mmCIF file with all atom_site columns, C-alpha atoms and ligand atoms in Angstrom:
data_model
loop_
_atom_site.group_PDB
_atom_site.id
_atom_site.type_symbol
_atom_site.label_atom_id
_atom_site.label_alt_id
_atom_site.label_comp_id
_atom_site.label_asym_id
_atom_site.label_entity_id
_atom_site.label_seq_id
_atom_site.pdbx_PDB_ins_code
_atom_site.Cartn_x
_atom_site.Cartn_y
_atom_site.Cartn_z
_atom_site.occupancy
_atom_site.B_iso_or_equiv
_atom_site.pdbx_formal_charge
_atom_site.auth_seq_id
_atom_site.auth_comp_id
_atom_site.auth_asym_id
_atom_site.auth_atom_id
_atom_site.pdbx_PDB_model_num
ATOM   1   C  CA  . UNK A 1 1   ? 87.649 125.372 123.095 1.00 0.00 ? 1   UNK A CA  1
ATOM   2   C  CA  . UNK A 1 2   ? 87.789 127.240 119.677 1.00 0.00 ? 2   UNK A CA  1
ATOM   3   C  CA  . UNK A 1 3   ? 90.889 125.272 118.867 1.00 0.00 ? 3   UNK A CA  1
ATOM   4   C  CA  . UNK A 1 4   ? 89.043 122.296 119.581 1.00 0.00 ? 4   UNK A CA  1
ATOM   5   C  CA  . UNK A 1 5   ? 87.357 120.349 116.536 1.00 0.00 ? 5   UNK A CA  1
ATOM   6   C  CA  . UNK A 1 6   ? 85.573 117.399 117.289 1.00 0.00 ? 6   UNK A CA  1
ATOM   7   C  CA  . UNK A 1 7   ? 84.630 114.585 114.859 1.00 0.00 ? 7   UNK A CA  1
ATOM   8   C  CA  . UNK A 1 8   ? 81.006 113.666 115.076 1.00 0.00 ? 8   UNK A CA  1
ATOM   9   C  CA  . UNK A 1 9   ? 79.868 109.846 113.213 1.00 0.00 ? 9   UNK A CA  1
ATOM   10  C  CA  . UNK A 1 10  ? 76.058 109.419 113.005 1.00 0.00 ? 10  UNK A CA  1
ATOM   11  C  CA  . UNK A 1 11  ? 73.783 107.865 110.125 1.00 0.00 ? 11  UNK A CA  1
ATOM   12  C  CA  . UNK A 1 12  ? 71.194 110.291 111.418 1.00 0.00 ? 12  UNK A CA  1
ATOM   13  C  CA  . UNK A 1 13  ? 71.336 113.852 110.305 1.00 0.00 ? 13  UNK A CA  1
ATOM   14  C  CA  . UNK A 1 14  ? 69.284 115.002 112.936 1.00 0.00 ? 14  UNK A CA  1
ATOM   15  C  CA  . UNK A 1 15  ? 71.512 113.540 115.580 1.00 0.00 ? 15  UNK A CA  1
ATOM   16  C  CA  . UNK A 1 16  ? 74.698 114.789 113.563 1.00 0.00 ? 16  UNK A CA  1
ATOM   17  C  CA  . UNK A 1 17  ? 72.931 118.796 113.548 1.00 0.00 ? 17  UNK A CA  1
ATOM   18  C  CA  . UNK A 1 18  ? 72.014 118.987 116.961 1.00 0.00 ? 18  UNK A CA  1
ATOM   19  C  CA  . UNK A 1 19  ? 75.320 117.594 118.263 1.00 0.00 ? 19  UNK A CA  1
ATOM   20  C  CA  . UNK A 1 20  ? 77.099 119.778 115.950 1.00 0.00 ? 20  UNK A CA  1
ATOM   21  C  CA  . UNK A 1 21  ? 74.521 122.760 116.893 1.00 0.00 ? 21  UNK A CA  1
ATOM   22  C  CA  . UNK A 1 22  ? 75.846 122.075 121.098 1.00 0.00 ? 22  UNK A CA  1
ATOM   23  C  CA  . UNK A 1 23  ? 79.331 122.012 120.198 1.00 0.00 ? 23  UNK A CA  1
ATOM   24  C  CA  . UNK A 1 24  ? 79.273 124.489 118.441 1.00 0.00 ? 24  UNK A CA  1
ATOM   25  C  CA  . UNK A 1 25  ? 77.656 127.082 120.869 1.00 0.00 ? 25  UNK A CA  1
ATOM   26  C  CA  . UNK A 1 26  ? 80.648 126.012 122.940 1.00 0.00 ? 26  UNK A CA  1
ATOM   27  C  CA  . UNK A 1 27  ? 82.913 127.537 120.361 1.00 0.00 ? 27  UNK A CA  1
ATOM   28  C  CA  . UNK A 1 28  ? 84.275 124.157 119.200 1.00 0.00 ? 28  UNK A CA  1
ATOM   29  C  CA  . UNK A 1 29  ? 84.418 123.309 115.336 1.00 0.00 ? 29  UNK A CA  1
ATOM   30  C  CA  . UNK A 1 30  ? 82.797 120.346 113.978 1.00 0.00 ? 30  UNK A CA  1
ATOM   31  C  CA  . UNK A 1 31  ? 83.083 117.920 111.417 1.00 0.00 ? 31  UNK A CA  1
ATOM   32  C  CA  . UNK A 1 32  ? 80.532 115.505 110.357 1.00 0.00 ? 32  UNK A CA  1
ATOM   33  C  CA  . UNK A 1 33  ? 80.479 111.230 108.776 1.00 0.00 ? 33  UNK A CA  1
ATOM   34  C  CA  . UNK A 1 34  ? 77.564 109.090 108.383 1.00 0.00 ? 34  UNK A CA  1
ATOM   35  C  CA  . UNK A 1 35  ? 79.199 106.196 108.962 1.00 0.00 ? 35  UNK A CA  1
ATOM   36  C  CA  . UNK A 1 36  ? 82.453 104.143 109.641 1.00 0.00 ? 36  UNK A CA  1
ATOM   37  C  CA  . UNK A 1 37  ? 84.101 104.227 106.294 1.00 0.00 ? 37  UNK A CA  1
ATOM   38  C  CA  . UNK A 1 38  ? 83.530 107.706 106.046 1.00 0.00 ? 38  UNK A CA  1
ATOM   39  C  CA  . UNK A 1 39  ? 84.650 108.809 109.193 1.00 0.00 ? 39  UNK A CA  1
ATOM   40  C  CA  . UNK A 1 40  ? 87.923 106.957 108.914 1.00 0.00 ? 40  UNK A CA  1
ATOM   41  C  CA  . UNK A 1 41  ? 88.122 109.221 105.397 1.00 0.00 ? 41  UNK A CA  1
ATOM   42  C  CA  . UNK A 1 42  ? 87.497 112.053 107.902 1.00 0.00 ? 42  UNK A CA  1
ATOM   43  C  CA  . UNK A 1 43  ? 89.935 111.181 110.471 1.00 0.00 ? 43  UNK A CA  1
ATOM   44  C  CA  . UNK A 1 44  ? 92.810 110.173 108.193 1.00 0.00 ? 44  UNK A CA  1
ATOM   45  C  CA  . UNK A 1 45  ? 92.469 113.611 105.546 1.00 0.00 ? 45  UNK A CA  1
ATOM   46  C  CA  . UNK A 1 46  ? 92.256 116.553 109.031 1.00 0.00 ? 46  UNK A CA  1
ATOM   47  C  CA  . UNK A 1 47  ? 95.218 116.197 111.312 1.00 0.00 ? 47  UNK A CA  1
ATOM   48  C  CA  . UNK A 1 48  ? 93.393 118.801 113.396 1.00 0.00 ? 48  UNK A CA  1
ATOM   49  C  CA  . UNK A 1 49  ? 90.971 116.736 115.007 1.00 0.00 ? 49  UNK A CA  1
ATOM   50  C  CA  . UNK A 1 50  ? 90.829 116.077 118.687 1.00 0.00 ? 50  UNK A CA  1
ATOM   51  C  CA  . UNK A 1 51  ? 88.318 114.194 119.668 1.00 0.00 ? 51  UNK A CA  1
ATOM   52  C  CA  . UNK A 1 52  ? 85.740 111.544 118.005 1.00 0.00 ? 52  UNK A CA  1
ATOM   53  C  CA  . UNK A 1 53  ? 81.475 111.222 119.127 1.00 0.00 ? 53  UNK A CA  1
ATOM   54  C  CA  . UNK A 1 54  ? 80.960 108.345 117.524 1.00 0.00 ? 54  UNK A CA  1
ATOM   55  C  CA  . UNK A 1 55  ? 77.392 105.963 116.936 1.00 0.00 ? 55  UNK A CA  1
ATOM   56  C  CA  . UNK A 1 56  ? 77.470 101.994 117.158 1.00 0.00 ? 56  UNK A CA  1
ATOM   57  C  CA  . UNK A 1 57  ? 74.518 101.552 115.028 1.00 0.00 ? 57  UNK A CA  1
ATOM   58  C  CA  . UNK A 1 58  ? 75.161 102.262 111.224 1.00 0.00 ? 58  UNK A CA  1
ATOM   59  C  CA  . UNK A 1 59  ? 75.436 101.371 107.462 1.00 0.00 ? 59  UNK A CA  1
ATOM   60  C  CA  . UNK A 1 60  ? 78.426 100.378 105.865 1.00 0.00 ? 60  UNK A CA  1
ATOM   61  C  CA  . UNK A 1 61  ? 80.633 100.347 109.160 1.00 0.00 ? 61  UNK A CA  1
ATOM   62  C  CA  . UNK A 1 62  ? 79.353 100.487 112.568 1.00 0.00 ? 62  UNK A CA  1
ATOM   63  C  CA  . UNK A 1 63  ? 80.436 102.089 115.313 1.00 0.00 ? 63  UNK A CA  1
ATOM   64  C  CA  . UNK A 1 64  ? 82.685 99.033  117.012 1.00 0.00 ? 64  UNK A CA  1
ATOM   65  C  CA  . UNK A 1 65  ? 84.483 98.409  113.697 1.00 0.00 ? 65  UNK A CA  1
ATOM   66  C  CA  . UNK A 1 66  ? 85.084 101.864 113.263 1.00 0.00 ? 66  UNK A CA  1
ATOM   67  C  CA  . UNK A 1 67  ? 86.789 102.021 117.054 1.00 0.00 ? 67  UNK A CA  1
ATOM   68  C  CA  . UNK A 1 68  ? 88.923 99.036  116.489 1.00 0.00 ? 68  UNK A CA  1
ATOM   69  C  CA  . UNK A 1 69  ? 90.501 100.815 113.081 1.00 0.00 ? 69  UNK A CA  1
ATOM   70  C  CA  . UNK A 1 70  ? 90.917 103.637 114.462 1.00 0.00 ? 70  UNK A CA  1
ATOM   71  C  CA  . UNK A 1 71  ? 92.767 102.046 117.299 1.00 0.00 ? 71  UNK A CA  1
ATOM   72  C  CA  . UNK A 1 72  ? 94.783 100.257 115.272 1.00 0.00 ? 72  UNK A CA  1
ATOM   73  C  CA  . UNK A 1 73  ? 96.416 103.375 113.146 1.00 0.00 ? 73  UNK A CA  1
ATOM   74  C  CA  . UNK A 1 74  ? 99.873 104.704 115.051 1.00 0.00 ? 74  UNK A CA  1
ATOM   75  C  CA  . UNK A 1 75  ? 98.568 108.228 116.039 1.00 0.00 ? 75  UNK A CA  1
ATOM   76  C  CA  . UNK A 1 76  ? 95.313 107.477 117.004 1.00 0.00 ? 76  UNK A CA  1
ATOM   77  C  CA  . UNK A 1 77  ? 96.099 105.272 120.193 1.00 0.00 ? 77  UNK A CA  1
ATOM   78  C  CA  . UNK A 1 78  ? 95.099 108.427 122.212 1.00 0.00 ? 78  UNK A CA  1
ATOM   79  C  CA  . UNK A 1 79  ? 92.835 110.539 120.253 1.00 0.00 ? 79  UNK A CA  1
ATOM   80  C  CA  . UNK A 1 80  ? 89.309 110.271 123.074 1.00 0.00 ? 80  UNK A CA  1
ATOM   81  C  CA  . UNK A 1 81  ? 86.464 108.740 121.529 1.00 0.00 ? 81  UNK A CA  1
ATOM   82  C  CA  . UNK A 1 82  ? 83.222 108.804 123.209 1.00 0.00 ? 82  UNK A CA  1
ATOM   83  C  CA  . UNK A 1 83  ? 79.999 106.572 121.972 1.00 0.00 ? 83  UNK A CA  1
ATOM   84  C  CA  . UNK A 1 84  ? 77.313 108.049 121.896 1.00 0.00 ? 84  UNK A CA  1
ATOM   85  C  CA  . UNK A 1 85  ? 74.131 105.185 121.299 1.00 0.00 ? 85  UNK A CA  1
ATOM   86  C  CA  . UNK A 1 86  ? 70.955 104.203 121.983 1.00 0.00 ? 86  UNK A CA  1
ATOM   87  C  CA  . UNK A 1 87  ? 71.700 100.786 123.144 1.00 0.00 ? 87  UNK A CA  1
ATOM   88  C  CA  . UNK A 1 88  ? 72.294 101.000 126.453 1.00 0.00 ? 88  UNK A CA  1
ATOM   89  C  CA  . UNK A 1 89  ? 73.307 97.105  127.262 1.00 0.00 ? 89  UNK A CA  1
ATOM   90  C  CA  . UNK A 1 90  ? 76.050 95.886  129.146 1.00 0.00 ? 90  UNK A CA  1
ATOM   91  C  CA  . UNK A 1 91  ? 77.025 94.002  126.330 1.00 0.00 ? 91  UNK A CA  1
ATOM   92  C  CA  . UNK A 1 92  ? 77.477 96.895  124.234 1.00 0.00 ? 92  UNK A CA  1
ATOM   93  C  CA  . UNK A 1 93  ? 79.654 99.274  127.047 1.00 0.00 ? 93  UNK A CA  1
ATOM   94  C  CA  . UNK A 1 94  ? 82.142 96.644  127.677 1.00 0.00 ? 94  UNK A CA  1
ATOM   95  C  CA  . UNK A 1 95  ? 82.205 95.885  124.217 1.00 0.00 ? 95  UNK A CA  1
ATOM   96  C  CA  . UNK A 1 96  ? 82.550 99.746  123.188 1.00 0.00 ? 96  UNK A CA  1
ATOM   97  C  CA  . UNK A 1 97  ? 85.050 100.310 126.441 1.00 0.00 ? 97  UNK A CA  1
ATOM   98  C  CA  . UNK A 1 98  ? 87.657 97.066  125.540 1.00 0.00 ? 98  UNK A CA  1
ATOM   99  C  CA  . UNK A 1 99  ? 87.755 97.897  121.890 1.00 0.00 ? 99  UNK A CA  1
ATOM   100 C  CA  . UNK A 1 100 ? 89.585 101.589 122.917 1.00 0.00 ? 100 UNK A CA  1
ATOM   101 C  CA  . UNK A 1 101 ? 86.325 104.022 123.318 1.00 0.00 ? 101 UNK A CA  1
ATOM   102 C  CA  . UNK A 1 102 ? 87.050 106.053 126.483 1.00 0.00 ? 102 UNK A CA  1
ATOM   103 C  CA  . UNK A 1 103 ? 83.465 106.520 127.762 1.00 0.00 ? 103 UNK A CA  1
ATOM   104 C  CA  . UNK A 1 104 ? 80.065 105.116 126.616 1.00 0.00 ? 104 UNK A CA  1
ATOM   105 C  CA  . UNK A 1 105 ? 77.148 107.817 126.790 1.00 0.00 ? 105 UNK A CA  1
ATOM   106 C  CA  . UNK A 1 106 ? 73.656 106.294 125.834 1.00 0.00 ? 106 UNK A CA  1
ATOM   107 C  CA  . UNK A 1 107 ? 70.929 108.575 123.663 1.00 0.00 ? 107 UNK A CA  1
ATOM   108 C  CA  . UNK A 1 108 ? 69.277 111.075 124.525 1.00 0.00 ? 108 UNK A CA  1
ATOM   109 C  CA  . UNK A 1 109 ? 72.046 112.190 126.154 1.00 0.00 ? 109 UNK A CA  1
ATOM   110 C  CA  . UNK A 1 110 ? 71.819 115.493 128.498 1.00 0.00 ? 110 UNK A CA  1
ATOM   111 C  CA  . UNK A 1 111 ? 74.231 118.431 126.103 1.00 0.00 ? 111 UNK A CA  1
ATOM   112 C  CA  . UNK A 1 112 ? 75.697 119.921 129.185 1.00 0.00 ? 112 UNK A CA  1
ATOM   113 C  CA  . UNK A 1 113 ? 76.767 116.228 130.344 1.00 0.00 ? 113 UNK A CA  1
ATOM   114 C  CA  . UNK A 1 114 ? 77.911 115.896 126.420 1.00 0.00 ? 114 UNK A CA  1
ATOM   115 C  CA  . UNK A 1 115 ? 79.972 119.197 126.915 1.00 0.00 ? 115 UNK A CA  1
ATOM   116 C  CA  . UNK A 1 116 ? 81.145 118.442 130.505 1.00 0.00 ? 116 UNK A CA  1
ATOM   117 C  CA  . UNK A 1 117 ? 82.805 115.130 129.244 1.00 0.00 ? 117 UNK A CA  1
ATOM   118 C  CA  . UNK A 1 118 ? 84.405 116.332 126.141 1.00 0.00 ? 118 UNK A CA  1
ATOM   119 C  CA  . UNK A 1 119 ? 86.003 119.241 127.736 1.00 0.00 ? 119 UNK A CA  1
ATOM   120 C  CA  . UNK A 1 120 ? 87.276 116.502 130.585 1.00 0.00 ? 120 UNK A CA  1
ATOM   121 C  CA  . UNK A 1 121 ? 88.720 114.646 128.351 1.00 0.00 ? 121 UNK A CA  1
ATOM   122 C  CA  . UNK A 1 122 ? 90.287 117.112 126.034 1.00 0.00 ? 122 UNK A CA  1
ATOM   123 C  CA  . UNK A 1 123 ? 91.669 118.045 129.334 1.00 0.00 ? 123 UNK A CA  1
HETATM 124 MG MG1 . MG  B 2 .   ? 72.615 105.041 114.171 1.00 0.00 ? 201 MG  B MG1 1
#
């Protein structure tokens, strides 16, 4: 997983270290946004990354608006994205699920279940 590097988009830092601190002990590099616009500035500048945690609820650009650009860039029909939030509503999976995101984990979320379903689907 060393060759992995995984794109984590959070408004909180303390969400953004300890992600980054479980991914990391699993040998995978990180890089960090706080928010829509500037993980898009993420995405677009490192052709190395290979998978996207992303929030829903943040400043600027939230997590659903950040999704549906993302999805809408040729290249980045396939790159996983997992949410990672703490609404948990119906409303919000399907939402999350039809605008591209891949799977819908809700906060806290259990770090080996984090790890298990990033590794599945960096296959
Ligand atoms: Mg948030």
């Amino acid at each position: 997983m060393s060759n992995k590097t995984i794109l984590v988009v959070d408004d909180s830092k303390t969400i953004r270290n300890l992600v980054a601190f479980i991914l990391k002990a699993e040998g995978m590099q990180v890089e960090t946004a706080e928010n829509g616009i500037d993980g898009l500035e993420k995405l677009y500048s490192m052709p190395q990354i290979n998978l996207i945690l992303t929030d829903i609820n943040m400043p600027r650009m939230d997590g659903f608006s950040f999704i549906a650009a993302v999805r809408e860039q040729d290249g980045y029909k396939d790159i996983p994205i997992i949410i990672l939030s703490t609404e948990g509503g119906e409303d919000d999976i399907q939402r999350g699920i039809s605008l591209g995101a891949n799977l819908y984990m809700v906060k806290p979320a259990q770090p080996e279940r984090m790890v298990r379903n990033i590794k599945m689907l960096l296959g």
